[in-house]
CSV table of N, CA, C and O in Angstrom, one decimal:
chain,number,residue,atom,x,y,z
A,1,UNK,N,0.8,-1.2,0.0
A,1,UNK,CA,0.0,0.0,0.0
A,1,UNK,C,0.9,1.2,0.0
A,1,UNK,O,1.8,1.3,0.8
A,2,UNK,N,0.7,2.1,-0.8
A,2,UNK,CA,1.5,3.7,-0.9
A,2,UNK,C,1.0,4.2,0.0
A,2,UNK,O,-0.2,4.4,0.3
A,3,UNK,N,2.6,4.8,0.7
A,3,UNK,CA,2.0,5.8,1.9
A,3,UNK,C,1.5,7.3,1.7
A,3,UNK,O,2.1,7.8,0.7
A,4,UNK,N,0.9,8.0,2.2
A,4,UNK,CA,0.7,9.5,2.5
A,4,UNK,C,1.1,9.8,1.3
A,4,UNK,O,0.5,10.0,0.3
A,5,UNK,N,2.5,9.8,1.7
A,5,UNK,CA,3.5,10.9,0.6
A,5,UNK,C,3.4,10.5,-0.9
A,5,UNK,O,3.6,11.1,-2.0
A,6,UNK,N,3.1,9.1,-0.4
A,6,UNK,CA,3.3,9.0,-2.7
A,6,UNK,C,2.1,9.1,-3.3
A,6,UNK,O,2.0,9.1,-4.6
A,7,UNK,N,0.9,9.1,-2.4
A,7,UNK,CA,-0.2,9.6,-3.0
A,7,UNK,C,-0.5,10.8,-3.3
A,7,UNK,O,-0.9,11.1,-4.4
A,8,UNK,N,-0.2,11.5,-2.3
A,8,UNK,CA,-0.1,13.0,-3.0
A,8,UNK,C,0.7,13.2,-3.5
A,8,UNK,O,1.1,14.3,-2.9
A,9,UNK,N,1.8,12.9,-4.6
A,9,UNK,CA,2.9,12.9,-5.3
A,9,UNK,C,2.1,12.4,-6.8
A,9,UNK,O,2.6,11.5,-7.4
A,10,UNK,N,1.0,13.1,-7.1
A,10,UNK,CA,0.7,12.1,-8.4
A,10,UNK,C,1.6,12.4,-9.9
A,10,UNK,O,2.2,13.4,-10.0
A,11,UNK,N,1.5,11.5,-10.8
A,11,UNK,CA,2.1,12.2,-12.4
A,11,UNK,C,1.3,13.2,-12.6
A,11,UNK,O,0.0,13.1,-12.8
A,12,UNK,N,2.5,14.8,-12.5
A,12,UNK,CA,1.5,15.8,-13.6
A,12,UNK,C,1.4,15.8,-14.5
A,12,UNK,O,1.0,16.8,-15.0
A,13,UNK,N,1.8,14.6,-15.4
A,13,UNK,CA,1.6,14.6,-16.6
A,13,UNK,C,0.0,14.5,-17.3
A,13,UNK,O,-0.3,15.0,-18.4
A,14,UNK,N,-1.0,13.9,-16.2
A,14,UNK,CA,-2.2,13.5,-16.0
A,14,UNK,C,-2.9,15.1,-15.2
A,14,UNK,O,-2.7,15.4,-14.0
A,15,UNK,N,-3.9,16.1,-16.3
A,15,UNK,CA,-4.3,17.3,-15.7
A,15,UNK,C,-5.7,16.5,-15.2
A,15,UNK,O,-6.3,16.9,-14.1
A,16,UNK,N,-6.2,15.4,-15.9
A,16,UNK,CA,-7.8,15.5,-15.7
A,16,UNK,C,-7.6,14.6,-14.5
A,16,UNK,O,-8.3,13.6,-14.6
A,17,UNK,N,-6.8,14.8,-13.2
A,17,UNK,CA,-7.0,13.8,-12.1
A,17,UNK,C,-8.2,14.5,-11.0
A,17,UNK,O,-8.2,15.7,-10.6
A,18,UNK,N,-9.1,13.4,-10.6
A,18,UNK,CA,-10.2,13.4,-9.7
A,18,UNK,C,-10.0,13.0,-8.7
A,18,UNK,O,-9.2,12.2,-8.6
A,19,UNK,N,-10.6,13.5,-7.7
A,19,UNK,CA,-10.2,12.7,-6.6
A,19,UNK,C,-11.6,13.0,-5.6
A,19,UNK,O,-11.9,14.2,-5.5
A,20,UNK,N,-12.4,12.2,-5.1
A,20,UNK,CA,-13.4,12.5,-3.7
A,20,UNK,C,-13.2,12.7,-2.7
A,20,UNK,O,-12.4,11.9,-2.4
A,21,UNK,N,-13.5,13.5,-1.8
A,21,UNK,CA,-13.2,13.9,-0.4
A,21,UNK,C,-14.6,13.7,-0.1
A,21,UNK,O,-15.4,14.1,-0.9
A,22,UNK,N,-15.2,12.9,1.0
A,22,UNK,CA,-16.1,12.7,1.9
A,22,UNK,C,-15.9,14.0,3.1
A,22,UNK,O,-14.9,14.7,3.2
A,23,UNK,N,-17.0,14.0,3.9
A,23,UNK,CA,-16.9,15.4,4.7
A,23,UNK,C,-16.3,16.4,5.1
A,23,UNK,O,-15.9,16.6,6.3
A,24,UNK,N,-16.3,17.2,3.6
A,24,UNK,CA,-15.9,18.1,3.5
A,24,UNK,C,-16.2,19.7,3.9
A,24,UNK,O,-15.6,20.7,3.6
A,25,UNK,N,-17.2,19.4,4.5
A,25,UNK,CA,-17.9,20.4,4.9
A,25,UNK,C,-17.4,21.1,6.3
A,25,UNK,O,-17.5,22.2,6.9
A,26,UNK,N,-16.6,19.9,6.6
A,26,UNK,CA,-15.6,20.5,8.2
A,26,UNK,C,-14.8,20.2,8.4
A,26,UNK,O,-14.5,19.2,7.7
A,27,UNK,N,-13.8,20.6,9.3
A,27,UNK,CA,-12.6,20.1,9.7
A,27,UNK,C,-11.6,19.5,9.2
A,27,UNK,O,-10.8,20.2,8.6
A,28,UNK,N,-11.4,17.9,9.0
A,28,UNK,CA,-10.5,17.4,8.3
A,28,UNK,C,-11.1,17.6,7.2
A,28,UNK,O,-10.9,18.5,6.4
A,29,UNK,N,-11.9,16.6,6.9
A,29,UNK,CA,-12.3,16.6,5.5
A,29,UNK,C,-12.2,18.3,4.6
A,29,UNK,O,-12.0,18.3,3.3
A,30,UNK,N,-12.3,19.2,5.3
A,30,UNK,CA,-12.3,20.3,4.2
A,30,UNK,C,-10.5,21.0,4.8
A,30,UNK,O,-10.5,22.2,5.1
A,31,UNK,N,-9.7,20.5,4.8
A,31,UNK,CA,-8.2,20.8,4.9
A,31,UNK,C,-8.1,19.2,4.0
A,31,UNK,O,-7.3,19.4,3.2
A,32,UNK,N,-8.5,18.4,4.0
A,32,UNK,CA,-8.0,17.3,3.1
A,32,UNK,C,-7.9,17.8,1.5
A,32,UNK,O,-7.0,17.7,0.7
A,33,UNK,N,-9.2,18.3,1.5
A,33,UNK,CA,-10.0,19.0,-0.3
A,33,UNK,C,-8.9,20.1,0.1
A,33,UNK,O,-8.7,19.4,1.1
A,34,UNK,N,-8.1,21.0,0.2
A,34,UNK,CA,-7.3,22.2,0.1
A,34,UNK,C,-6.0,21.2,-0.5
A,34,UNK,O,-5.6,21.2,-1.6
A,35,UNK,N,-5.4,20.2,0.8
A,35,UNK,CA,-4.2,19.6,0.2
A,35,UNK,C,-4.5,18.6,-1.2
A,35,UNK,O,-3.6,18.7,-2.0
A,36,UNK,N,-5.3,17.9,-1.5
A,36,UNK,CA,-5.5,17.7,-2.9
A,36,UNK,C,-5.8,18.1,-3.6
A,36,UNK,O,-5.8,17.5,-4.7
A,37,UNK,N,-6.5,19.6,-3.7
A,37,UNK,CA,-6.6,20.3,-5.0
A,37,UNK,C,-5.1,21.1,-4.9
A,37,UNK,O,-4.7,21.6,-5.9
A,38,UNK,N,-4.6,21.1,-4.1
A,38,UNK,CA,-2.7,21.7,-3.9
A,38,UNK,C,-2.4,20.7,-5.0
A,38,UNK,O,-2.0,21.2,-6.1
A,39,UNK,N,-2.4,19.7,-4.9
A,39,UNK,CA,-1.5,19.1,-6.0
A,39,UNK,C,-1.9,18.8,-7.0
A,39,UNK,O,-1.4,18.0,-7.7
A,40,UNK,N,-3.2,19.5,-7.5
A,40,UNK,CA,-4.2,19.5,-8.6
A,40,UNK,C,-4.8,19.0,-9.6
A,40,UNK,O,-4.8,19.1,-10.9
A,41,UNK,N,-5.7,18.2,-8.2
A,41,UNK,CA,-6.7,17.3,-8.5
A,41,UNK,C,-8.2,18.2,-8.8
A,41,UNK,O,-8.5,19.3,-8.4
A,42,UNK,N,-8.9,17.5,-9.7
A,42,UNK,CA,-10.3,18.2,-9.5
A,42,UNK,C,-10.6,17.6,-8.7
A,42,UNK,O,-9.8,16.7,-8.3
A,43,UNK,N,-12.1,17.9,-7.7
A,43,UNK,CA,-12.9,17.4,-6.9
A,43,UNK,C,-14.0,17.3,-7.0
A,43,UNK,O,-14.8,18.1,-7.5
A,44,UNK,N,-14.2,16.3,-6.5
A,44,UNK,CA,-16.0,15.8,-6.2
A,44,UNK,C,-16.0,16.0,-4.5
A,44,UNK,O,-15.4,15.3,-3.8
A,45,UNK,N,-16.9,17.4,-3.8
A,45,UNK,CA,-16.8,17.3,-2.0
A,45,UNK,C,-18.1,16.8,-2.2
A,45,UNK,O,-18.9,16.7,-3.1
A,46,UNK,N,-18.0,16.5,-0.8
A,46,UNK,CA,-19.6,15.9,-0.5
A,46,UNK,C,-19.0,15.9,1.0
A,46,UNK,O,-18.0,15.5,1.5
A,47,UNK,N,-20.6,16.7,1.7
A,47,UNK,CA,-21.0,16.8,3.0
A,47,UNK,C,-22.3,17.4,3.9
A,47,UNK,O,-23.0,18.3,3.4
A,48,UNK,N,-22.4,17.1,4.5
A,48,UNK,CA,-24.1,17.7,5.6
A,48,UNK,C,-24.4,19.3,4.8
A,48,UNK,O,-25.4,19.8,4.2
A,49,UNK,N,-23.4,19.7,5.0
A,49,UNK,CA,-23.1,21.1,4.9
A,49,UNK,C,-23.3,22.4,3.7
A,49,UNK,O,-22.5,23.3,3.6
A,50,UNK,N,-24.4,22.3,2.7
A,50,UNK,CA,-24.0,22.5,1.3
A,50,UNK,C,-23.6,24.4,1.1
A,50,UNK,O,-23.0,24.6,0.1
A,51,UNK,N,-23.7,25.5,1.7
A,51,UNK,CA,-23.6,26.4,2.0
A,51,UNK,C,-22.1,26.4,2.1
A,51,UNK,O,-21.4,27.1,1.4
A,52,UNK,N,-21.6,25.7,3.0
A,52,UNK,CA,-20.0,25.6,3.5
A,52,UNK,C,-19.5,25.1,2.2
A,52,UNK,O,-18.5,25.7,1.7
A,53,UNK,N,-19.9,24.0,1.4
A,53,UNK,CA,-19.5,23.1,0.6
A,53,UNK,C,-19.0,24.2,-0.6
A,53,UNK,O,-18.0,24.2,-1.3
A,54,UNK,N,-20.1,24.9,-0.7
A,54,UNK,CA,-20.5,25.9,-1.6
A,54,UNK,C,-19.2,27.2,-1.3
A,54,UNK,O,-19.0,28.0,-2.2
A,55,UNK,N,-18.7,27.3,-0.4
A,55,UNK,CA,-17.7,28.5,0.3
A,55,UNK,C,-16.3,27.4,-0.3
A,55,UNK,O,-16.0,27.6,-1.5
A,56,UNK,N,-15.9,26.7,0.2
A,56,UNK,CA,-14.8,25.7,0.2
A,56,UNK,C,-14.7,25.9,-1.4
A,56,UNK,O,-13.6,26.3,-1.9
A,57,UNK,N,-15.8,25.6,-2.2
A,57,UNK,CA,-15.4,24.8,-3.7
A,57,UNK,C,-15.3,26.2,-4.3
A,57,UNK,O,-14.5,26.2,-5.3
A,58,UNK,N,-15.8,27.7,-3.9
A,58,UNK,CA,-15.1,28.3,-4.6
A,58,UNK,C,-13.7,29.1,-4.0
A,58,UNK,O,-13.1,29.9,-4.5
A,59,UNK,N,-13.6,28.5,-2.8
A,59,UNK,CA,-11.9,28.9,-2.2
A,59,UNK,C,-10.9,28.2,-2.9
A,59,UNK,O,-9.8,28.7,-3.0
A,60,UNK,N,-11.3,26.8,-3.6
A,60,UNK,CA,-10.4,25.7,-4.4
A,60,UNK,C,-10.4,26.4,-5.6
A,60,UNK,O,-9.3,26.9,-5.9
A,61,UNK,N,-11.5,26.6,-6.6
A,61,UNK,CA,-11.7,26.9,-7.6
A,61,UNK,C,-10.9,28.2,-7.8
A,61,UNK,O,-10.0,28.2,-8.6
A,62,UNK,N,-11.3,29.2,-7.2
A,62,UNK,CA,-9.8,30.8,-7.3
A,62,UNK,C,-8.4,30.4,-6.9
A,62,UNK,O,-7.4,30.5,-7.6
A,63,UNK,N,-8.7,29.8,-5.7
A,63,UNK,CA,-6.9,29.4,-5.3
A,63,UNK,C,-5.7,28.4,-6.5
A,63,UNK,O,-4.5,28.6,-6.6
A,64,UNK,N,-6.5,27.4,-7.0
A,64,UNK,CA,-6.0,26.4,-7.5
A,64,UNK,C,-6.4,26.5,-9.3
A,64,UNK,O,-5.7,26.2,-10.2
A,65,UNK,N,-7.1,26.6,-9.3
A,65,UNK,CA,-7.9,27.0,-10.7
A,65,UNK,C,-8.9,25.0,-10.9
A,65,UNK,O,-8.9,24.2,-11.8
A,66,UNK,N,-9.1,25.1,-10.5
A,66,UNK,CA,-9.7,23.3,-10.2
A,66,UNK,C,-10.9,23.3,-10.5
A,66,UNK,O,-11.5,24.4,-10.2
A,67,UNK,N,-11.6,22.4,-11.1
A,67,UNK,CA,-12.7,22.0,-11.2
A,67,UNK,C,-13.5,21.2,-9.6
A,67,UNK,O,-13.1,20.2,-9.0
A,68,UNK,N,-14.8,22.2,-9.2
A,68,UNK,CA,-15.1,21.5,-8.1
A,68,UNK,C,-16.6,20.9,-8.1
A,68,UNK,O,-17.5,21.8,-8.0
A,69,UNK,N,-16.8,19.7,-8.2
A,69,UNK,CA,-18.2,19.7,-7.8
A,69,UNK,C,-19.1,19.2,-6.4
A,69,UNK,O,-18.8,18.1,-5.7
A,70,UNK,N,-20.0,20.0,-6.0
A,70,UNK,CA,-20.5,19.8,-4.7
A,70,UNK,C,-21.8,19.0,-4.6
A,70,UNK,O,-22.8,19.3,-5.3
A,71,UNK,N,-21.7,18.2,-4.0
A,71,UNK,CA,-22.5,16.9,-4.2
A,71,UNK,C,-22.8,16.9,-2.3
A,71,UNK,O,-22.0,16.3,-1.6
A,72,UNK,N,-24.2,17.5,-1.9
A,72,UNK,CA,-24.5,17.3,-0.6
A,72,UNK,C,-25.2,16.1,-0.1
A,72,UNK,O,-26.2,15.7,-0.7
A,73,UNK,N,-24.9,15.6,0.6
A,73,UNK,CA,-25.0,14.5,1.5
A,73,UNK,C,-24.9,14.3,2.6
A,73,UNK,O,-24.2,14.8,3.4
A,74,UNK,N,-25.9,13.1,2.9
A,74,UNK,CA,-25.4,12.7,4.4
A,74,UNK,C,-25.3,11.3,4.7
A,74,UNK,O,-26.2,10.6,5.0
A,75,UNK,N,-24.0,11.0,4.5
A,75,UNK,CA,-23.7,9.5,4.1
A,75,UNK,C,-24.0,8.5,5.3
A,75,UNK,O,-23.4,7.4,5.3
A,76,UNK,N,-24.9,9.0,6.5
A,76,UNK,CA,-25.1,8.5,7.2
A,76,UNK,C,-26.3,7.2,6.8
A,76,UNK,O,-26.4,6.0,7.2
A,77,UNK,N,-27.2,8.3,5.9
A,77,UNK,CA,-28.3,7.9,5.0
A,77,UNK,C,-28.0,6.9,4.0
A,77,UNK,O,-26.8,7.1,3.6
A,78,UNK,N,-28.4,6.0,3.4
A,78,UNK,CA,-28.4,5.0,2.8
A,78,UNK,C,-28.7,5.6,1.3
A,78,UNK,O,-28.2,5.2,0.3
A,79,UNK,N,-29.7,6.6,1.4
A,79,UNK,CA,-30.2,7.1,0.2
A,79,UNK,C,-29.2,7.9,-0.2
A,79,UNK,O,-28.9,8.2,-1.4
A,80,UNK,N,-28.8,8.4,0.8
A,80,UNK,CA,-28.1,9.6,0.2
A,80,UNK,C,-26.5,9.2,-0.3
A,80,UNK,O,-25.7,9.9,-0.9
A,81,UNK,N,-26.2,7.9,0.1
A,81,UNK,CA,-25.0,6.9,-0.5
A,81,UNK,C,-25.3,6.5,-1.7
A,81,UNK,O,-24.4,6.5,-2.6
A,82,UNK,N,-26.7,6.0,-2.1
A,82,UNK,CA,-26.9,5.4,-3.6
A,82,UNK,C,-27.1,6.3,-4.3
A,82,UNK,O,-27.3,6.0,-5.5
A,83,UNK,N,-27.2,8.1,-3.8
A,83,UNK,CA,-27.4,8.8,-4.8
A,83,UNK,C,-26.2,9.1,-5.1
A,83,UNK,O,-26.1,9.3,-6.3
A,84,UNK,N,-24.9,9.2,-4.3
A,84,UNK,CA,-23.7,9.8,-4.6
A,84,UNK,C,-22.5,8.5,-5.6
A,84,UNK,O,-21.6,8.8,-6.3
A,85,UNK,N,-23.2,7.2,-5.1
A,85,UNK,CA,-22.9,6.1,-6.0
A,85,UNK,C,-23.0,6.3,-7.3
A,85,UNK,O,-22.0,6.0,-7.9
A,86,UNK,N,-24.0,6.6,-7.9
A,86,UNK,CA,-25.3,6.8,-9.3
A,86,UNK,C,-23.7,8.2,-9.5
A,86,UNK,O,-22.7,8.0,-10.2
A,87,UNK,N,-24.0,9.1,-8.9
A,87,UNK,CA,-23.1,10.3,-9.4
A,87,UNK,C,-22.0,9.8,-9.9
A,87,UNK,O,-21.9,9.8,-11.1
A,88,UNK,N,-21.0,9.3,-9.2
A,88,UNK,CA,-19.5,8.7,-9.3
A,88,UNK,C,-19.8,7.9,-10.2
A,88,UNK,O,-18.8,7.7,-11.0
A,89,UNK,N,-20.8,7.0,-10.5
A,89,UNK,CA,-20.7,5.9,-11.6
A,89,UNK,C,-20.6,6.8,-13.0
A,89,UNK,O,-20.5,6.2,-14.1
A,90,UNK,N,-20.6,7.9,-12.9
A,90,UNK,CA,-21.0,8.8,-14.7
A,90,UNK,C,-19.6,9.2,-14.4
A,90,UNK,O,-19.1,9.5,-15.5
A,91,UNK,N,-18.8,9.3,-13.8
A,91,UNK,CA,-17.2,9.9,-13.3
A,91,UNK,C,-16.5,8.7,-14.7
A,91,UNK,O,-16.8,7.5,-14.7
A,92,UNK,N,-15.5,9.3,-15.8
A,92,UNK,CA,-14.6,8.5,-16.3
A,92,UNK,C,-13.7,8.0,-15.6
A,92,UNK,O,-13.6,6.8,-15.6
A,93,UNK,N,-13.0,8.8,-14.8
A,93,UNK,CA,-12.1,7.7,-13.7
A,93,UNK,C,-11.8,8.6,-12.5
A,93,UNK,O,-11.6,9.8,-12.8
A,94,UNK,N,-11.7,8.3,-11.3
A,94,UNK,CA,-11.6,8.6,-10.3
A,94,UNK,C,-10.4,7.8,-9.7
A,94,UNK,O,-10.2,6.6,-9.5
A,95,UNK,N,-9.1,9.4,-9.2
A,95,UNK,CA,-8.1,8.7,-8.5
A,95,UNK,C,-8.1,8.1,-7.1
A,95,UNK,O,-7.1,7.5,-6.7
């Protein structure tokens, strides 16, 4: 398994890299979405929070120039996992 460091080390040869952050709406989760759009990844966030979600994706989007999309959820919910499933399944590839 690659640690920490070589995952955020990806080829920049590859611009169109994706990556999901799960709750991103606070704390870790939204310092996680800052360090991988740093090494510039687009994003799919998803969290409780869509207002916040909504603040974060355009802090990434000016800072980094990144593609972000906000996808609210509460993956606590079963529903709200098969909806974000359905989403990521139309994703060409996800790092």
């Amino acid at each position: 398994m690659p640690s920490t460091s070589e995952v955020l080390r990806p080829d920049r040869s590859d611009e169109n890299r994706l990556a999901v952050v799960t709750g991103a709406s606070g704390g870790l989760g939204g310092e996680f979405a800052r360090q991988i759009a740093a090494q510039g990844y687009h994003l799919v966030i998803t969290g409780r929070r869509g207002e916040k979600l909504e603040n974060l994706a355009s802090e990434l989007r000016e800072r980094y120039g990144i593609q972000v999309e906000v996808f609210v959820a509460d993956l606590a919910k079963i529903d709200d996992i098969r909806k974000l499933e359905a989403e990521l399944r139309n994703k060409e590839r996800i790092d």
